[in-house]
Short mmCIF file of C-alpha atoms and ligand atoms in Angstrom, two decimals:
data_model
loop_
_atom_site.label_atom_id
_atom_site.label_comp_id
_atom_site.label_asym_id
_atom_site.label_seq_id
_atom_site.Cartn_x
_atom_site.Cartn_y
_atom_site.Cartn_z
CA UNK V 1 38.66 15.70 -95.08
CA UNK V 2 35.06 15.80 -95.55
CA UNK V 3 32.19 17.39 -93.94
CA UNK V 4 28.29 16.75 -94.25
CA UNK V 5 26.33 19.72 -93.35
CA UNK V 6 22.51 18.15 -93.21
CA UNK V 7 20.34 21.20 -93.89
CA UNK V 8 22.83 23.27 -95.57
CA UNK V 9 20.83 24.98 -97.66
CA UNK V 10 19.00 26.39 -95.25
CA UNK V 11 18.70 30.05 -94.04
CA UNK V 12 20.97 29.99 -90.88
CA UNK V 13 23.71 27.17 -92.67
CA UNK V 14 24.59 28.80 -96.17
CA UNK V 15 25.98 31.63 -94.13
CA UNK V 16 28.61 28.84 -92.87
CA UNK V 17 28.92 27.53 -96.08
CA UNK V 18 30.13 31.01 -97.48
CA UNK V 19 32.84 31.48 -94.59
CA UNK V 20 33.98 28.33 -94.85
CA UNK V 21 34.97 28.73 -99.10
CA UNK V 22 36.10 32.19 -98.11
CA UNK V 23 38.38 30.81 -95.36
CA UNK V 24 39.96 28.15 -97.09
CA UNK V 25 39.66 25.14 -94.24
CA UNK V 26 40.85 21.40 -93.22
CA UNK V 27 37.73 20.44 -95.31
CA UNK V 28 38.20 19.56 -99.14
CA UNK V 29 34.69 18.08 -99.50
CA UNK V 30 31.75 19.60 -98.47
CA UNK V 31 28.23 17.97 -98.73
CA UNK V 32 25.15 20.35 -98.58
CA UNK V 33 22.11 18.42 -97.96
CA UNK V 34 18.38 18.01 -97.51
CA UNK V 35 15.23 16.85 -98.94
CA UNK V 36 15.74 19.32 -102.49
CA UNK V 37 18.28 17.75 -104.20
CA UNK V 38 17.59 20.32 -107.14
CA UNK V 39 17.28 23.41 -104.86
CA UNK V 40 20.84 22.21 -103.57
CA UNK V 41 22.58 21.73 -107.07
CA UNK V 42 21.05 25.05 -107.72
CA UNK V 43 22.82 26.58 -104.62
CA UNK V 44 26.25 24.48 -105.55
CA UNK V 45 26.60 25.79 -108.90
CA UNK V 46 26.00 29.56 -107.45
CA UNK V 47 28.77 29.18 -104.64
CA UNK V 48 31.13 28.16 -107.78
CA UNK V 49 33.43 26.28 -105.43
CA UNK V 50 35.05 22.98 -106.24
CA UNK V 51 34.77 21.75 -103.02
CA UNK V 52 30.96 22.46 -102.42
CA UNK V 53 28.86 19.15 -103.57
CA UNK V 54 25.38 18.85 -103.21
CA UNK V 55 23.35 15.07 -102.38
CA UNK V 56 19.66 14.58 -100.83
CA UNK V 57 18.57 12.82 -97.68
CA UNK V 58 15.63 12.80 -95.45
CA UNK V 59 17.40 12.81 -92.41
CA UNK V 60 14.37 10.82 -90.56
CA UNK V 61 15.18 7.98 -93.00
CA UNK V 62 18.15 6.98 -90.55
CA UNK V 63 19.60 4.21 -93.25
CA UNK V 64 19.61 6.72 -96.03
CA UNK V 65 21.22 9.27 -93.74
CA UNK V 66 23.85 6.73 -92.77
CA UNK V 67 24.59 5.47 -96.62
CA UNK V 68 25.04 9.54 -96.79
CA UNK V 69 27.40 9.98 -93.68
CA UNK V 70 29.39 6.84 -93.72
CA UNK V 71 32.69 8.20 -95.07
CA UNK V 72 32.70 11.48 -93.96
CA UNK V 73 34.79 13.08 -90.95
CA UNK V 74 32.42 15.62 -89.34
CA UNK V 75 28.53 15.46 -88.90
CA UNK V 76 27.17 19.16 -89.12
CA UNK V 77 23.24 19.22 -88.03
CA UNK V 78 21.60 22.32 -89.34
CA UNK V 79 17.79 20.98 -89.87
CA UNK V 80 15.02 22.05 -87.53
CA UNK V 81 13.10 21.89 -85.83
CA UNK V 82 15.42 19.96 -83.41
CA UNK V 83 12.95 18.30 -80.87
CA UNK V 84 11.78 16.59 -83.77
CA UNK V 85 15.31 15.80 -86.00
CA UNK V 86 18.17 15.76 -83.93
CA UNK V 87 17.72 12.65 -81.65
CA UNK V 88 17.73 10.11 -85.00
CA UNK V 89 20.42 12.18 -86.29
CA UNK V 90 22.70 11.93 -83.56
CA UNK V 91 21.83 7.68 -82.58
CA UNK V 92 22.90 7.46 -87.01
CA UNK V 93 25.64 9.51 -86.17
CA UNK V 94 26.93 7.64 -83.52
CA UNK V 95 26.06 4.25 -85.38
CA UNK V 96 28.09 5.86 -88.14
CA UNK V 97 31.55 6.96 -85.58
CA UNK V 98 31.20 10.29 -86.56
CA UNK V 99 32.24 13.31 -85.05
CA UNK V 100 29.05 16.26 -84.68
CA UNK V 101 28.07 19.57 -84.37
CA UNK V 102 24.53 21.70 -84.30
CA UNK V 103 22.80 25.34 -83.40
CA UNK V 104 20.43 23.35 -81.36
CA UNK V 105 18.46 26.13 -79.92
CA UNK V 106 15.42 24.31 -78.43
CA UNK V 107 15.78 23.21 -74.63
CA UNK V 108 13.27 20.13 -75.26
CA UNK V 109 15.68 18.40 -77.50
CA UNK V 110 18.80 19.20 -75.09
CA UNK V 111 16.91 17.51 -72.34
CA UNK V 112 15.74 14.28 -74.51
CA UNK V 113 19.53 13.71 -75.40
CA UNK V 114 21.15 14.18 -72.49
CA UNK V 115 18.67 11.99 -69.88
CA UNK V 116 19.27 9.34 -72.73
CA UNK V 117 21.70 6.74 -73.36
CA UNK V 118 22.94 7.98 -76.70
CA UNK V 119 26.07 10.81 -73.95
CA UNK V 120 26.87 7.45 -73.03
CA UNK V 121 27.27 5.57 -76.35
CA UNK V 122 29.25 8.25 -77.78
CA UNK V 123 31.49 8.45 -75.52
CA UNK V 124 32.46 4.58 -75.53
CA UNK V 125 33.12 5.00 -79.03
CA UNK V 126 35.57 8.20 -78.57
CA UNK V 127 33.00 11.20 -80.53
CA UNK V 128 32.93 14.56 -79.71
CA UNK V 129 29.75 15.72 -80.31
CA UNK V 130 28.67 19.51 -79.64
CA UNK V 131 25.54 20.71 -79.32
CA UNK V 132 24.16 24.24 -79.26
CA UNK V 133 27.19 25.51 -80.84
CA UNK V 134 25.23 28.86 -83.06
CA UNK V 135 24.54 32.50 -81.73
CA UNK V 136 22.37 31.48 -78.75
CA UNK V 137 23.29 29.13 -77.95
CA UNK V 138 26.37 29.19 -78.78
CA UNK V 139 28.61 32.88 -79.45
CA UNK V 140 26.70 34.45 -76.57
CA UNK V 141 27.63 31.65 -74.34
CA UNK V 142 31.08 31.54 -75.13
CA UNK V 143 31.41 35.01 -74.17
CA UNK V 144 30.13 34.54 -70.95
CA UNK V 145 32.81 31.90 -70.57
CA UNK V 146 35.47 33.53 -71.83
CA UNK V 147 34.22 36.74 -69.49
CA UNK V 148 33.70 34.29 -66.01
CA UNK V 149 37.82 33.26 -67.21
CA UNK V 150 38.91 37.29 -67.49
CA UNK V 151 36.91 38.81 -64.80
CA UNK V 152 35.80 36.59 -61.68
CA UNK V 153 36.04 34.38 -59.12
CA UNK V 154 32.85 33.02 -59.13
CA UNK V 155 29.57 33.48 -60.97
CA UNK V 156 26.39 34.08 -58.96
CA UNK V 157 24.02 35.19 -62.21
CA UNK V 158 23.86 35.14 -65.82
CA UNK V 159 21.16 36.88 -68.14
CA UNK V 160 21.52 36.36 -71.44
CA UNK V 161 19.70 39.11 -73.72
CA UNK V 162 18.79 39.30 -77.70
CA UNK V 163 16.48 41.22 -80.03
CA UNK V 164 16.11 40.40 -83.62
CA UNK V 165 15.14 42.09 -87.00
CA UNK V 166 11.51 40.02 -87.62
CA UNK V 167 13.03 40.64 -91.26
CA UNK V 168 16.30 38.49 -90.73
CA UNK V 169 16.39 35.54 -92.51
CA UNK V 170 14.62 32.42 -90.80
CA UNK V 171 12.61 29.07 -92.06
CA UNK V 172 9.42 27.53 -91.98
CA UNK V 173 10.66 26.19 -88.94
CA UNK V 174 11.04 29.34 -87.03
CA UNK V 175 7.33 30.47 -86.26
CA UNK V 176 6.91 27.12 -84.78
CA UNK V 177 9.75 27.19 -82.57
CA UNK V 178 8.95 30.79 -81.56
CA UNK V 179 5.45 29.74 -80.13
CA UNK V 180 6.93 26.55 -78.12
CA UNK V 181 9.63 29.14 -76.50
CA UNK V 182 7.18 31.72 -75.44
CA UNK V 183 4.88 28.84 -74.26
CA UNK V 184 7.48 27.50 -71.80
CA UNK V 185 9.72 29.63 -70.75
CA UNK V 186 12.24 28.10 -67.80
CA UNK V 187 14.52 29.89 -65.64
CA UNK V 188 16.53 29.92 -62.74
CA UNK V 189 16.20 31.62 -59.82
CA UNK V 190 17.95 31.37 -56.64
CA UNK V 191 18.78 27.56 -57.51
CA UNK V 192 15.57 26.66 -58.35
CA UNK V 193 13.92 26.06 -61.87
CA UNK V 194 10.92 27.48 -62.54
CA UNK V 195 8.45 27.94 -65.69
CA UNK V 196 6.14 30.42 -66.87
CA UNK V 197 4.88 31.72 -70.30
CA UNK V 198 7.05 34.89 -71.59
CA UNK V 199 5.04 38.14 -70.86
CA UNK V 200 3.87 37.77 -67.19
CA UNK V 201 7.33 39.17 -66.47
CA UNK V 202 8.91 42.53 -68.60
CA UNK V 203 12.22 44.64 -68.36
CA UNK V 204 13.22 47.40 -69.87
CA UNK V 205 16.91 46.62 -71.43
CA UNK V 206 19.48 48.69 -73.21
CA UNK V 207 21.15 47.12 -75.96
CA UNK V 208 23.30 49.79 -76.90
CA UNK V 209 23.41 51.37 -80.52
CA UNK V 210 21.57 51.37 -82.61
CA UNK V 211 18.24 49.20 -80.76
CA UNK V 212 18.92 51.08 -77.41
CA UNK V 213 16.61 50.75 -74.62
CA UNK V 214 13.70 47.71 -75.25
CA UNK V 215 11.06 46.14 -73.26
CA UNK V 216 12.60 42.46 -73.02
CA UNK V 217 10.63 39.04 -72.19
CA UNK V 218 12.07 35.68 -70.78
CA UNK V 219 11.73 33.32 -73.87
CA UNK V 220 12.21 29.32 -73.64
CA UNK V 221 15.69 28.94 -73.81
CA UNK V 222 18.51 26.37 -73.69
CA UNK V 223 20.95 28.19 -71.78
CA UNK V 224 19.30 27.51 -68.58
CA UNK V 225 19.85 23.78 -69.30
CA UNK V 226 23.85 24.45 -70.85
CA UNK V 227 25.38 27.17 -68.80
CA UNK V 228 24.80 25.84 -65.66
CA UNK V 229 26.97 22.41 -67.07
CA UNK V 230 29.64 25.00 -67.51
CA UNK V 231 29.41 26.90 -63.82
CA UNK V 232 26.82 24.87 -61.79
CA UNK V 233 27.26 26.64 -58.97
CA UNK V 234 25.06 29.79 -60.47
CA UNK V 235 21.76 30.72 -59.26
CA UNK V 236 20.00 32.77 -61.54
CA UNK V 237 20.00 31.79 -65.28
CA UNK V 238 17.37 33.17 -67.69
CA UNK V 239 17.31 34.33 -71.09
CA UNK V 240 15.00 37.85 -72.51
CA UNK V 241 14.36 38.84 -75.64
CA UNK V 242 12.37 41.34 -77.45
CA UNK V 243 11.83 41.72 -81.65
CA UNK V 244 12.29 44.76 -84.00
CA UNK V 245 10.01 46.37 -84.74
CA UNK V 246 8.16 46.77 -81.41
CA UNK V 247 4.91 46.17 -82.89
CA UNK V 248 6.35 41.68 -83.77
CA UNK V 249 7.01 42.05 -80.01
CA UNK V 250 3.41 43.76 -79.18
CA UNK V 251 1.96 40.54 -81.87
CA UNK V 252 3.42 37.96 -79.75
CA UNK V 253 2.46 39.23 -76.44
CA UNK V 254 -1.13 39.51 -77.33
CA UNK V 255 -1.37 36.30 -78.47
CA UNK V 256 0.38 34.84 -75.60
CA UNK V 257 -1.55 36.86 -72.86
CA UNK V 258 -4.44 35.50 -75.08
CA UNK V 259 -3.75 31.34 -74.44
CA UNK V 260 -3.14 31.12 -78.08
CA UNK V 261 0.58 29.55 -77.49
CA UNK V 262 -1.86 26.55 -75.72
CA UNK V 263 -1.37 22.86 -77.49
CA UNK V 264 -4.58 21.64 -75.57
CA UNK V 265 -6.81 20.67 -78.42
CA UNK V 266 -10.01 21.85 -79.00
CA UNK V 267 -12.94 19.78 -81.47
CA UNK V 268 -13.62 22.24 -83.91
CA UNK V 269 -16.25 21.06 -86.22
CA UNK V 270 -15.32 17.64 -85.65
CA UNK V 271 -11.39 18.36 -86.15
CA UNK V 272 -9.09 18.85 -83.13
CA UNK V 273 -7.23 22.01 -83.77
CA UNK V 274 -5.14 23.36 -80.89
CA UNK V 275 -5.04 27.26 -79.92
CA UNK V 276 -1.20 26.72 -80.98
CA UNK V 277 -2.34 25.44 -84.38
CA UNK V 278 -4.83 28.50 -84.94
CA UNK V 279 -2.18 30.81 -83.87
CA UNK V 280 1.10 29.53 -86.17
CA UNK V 281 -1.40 29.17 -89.33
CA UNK V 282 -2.53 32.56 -89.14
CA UNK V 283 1.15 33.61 -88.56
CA UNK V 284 2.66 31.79 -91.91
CA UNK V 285 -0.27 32.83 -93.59
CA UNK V 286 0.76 36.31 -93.07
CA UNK V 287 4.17 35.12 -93.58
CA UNK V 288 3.38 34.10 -96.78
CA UNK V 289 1.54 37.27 -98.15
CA UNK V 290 4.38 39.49 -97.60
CA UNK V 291 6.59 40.06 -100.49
CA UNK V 292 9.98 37.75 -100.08
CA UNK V 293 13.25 39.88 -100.15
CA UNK V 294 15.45 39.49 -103.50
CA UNK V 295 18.94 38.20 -102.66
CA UNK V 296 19.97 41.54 -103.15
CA UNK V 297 17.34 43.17 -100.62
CA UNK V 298 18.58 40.73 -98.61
CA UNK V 299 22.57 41.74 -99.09
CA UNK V 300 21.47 44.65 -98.60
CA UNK V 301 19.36 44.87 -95.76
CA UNK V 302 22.48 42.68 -93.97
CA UNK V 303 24.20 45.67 -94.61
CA UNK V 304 22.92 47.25 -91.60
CA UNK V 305 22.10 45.63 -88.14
CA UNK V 306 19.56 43.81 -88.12
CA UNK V 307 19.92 41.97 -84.21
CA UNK V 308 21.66 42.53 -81.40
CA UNK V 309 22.31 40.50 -78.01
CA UNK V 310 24.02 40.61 -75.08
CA UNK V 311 25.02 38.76 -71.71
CA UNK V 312 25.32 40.06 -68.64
CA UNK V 313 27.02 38.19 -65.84
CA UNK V 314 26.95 39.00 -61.28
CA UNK V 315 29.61 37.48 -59.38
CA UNK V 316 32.33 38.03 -57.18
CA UNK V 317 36.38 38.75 -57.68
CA UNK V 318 38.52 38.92 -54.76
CA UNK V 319 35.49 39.16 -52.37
CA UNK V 320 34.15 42.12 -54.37
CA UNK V 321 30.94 42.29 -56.37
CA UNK V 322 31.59 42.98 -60.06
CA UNK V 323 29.13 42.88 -63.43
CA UNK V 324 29.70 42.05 -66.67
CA UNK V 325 27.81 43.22 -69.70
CA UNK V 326 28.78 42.20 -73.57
CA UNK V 327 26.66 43.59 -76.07
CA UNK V 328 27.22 42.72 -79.57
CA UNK V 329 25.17 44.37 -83.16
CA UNK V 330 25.46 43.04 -86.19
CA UNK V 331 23.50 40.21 -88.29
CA UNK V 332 21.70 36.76 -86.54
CA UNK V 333 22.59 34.77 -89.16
CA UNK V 334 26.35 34.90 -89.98
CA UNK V 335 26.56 34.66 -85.74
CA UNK V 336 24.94 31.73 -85.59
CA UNK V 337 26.46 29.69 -88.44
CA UNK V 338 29.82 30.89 -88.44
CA UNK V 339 30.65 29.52 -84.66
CA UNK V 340 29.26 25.79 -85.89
CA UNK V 341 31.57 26.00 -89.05
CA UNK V 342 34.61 27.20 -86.75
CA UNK V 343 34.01 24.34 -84.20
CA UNK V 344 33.40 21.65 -87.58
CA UNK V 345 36.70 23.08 -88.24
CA UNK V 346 38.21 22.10 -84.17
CA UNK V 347 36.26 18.84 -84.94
CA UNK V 348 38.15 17.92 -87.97
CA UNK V 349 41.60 19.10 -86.66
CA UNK V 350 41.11 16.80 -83.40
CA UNK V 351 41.11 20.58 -81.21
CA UNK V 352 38.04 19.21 -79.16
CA UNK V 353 39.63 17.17 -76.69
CA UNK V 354 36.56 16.21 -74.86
CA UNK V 355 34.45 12.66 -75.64
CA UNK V 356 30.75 12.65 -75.27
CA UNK V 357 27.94 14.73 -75.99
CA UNK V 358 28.78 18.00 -74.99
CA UNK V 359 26.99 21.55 -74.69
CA UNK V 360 29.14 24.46 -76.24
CA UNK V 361 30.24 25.88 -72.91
CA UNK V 362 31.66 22.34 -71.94
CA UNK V 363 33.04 22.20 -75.56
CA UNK V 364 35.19 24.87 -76.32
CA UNK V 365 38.11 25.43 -73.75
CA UNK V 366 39.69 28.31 -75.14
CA UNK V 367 36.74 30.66 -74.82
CA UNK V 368 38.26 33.80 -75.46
CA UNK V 369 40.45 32.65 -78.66
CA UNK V 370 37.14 31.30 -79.73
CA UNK V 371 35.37 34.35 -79.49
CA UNK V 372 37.89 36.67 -81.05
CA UNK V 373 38.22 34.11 -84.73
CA UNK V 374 34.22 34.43 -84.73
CA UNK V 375 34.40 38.41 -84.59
CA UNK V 376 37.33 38.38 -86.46
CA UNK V 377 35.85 35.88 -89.66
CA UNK V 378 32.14 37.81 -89.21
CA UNK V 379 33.58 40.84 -90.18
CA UNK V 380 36.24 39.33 -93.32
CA UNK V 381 33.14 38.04 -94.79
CA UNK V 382 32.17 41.23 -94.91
CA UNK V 383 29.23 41.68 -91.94
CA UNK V 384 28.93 44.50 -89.92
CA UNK V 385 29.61 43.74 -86.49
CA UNK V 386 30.37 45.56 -83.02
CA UNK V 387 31.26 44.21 -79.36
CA UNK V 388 31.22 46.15 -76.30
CA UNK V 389 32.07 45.08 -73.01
CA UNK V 390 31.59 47.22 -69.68
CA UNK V 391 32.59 45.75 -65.93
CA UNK V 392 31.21 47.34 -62.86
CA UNK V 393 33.39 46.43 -59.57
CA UNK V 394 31.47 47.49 -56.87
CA UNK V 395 33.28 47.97 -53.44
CA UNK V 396 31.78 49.37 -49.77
CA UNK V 397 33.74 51.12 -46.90
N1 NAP R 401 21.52 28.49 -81.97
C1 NAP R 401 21.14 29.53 -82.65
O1 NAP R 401 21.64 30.63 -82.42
C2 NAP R 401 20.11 29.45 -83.75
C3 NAP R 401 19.79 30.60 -84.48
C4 NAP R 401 18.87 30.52 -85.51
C5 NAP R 401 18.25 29.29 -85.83
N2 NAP R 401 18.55 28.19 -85.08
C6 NAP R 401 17.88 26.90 -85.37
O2 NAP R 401 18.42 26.38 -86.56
C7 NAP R 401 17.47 25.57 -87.24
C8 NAP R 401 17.48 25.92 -88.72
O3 NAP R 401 17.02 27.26 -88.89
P1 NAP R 401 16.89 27.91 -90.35
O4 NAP R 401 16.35 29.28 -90.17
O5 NAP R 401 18.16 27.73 -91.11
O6 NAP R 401 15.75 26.96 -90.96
P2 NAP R 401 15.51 26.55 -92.47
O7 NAP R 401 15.86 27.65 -93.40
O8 NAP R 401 14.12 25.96 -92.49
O9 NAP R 401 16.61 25.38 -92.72
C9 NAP R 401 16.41 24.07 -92.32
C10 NAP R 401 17.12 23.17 -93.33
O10 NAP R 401 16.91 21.81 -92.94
C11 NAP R 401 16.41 21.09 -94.05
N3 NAP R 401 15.52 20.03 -93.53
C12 NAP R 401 14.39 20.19 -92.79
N4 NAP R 401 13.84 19.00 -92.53
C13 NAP R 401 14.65 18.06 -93.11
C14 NAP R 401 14.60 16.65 -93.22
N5 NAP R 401 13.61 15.93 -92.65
N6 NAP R 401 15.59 16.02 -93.87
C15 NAP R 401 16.61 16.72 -94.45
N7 NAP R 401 16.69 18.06 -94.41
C16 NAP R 401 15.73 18.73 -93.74
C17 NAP R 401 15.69 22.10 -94.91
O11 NAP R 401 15.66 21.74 -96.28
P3 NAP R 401 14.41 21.01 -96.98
O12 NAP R 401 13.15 21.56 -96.39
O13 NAP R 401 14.62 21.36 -98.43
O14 NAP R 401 14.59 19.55 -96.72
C18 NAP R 401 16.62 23.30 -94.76
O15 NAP R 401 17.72 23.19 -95.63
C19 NAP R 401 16.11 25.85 -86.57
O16 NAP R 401 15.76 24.71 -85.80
C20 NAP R 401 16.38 27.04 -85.67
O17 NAP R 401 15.60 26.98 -84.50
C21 NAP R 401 19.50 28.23 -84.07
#
């Protein structure tokens, strides 16, 4: 069986890569690819694994990418940044009959997909695609699944929560994508959507060892638009985060309490250069003068934990309020590409039952089995990682 992983060189995907040679799998050819063919061959011959090929595509050349897809089981989309990528992936991977799979975290390109036709084409030809399928989205979801299963009756809030090492590793793409989410950031609240830049609203969160208490944002999201296709009856959805060290958080705040998140372009000597464009230059310029971390820094620094998340769930069991909080600490990266390499893996073995275009939460039935072989594969490759879960059931006489 044979699995194309577009973009799976990059930071979040050779994490899935690893796990997937260490696990042995359904796959016996996997494809890494992207725009560096020699940067992937480089990366193939390192992994030292039969099965590990590496080929070159621009993915927004959609009849290269289908030459490139054409005879292989399972479609796994790990470019960014997805407003931009994923739609013409997904219409070639449809044209192609494929089944799919991304970390989609960027609520622009959830909503393009799903008010288009292309939910509807898949499912007349019998694919299960599944989108948003990394650490969050994704892992922190399916915990709050497999928690609303264990614990209630019905859900009335969910708050998902997560603060990351600005050291973890993260591409070109990331800065980008960071400015967009603190620019909009949507939420629910009491049924209603509403949207607001991050910083006009702050909490103070504990996220357990070894982060503890934070100040915490909302940040632009998808969960607001995939958890409530998993329990639409919830009224409050939103989704805080915060950065480590406190002084990335302090960076972002001032620039977005100073309109510099703003696309609205300005003439600036005769060019039109946006307050967003000022802003993400300056940010990759710094970026780019700070020394990069060796691969063994790197295995290193991974050694410790370097983010940690959380969701926290109100509802009701047997006419009684209880809360839910699951706080997890361990390393961004393995969390997000591990649960896309498991769910390739459900993919190939026909385990997703479901046709369509689906969001994670819709996805994965067996939440809590889905959780536990994430945890449980995190830590046999070797990552430090710890889960706590805490329920409050709170009762008046
Ligand atoms: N759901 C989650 O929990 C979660 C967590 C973290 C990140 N993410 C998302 O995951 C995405 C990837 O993040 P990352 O840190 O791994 O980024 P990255 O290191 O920049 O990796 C992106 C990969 O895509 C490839 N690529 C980009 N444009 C391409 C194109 N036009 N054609 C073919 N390949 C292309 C890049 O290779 P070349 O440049 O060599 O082509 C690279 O291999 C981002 O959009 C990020 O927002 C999701």
């Amino acid at each position: 069986m044979k699995l194309v992983v577009l973009g799976g060189a990059g930071s979040q995907a050779l994490y899935g890569i690893r796990d997937l040679i260490n696990h042995g799998s359904i796959f016996d050819e996997v494809v890494i690819s992207s725009r560096n063919l020699e940067k992937n061959k480089k990366i193939v011959e390192k992994l030292n694994s039969p099965i590990v090929k590496a080929a070159e595509v621009d993915v927004s050349d959609q009849a290269a990418l289908y030459e490139l897809i054409k005879d292989c089981d399972v479609v796994a989309n790990c470019t960014g940044p997805y407003h931009i990528l994923a739609y013409k992936i997904i219409e070639t991977t449809i044209k192609a009959g494929k089944h799919y799979i991304d970390f989609c975290d960027d609520i622009e390109a959830f909503n393009n997909i799903f008010e288009s036709e292309l939910p509807k084409k898949a499912e007349e030809k019998g694919l299960s695609m599944i989108m948003g399928l990394g650490a969050s989205p994704g892992f922190l979801s399916i915990l709050a699944c497999s928690a609303e299963q264990r614990y209630f009756d019905s859900l009335k809030e969910a708050i998902f929560y997560f603060a990351c090492d600005e050291k973890e590793p993260g591409g070109p793409a990331v800065l980008g994508h960071m400015l967009e989410c603190i620019h909009n950031a949507p939420y629910i609240k009491d049924g209603e959507k509403f949207n607001e830049p991050s910083f006009r609203e702050e909490w103070d969160f504990d996220f357990g060892e070894p982060y503890g208490v934070r100040k915490v944002t909302r940040i632009g999201h998808p969960e607001v638009f995939t958890f409530p296709r998993y329990s639409p009856g919830i009224q409050n959805v939103s989704i805080r985060f915060s950065l480590e060290p406190f002084s990335a958080y302090e960076g972002f705040r001032d620039l977005s309490l100073a309109g510099l998140t703003s696309n609205h372009k300005l003439n600036i000597n005769g060019n039109p250069v946006s307050p967003r464009d000022f802003a993400l230059a300056v940010l990759l310029a710094q970026k780019a003068s700070q020394p990069v971390m060796t691969e063994e820094e790197l295995k290193e620094f991974l050694k410790g934990v370097t983010a940690c998340a959380a969701t926290e769930l109100h509802g009701k069991k047997d006419g009684k309020d209880i809360s839910y909080i699951g706080r997890v600490a361990g390393n961004m990266a393995p969390l997000t590409a591990i649960p896309l390499i498991i769910g390739a893996e459900m993919l190939g073995k026909g385990e997703i039952s479901k046709k369509g275009i689906m969001v994670a939460e819709e996805a994965i039935e067996d939440a809590d089995k889905f959780v536990k072989e994430t945890i449980k594969r995190i830590r046999q490759d070797g990552f430090g990682f710890k889960i706590r879960e805490e329920l409050t059931l709170r009762e008046e006489y």
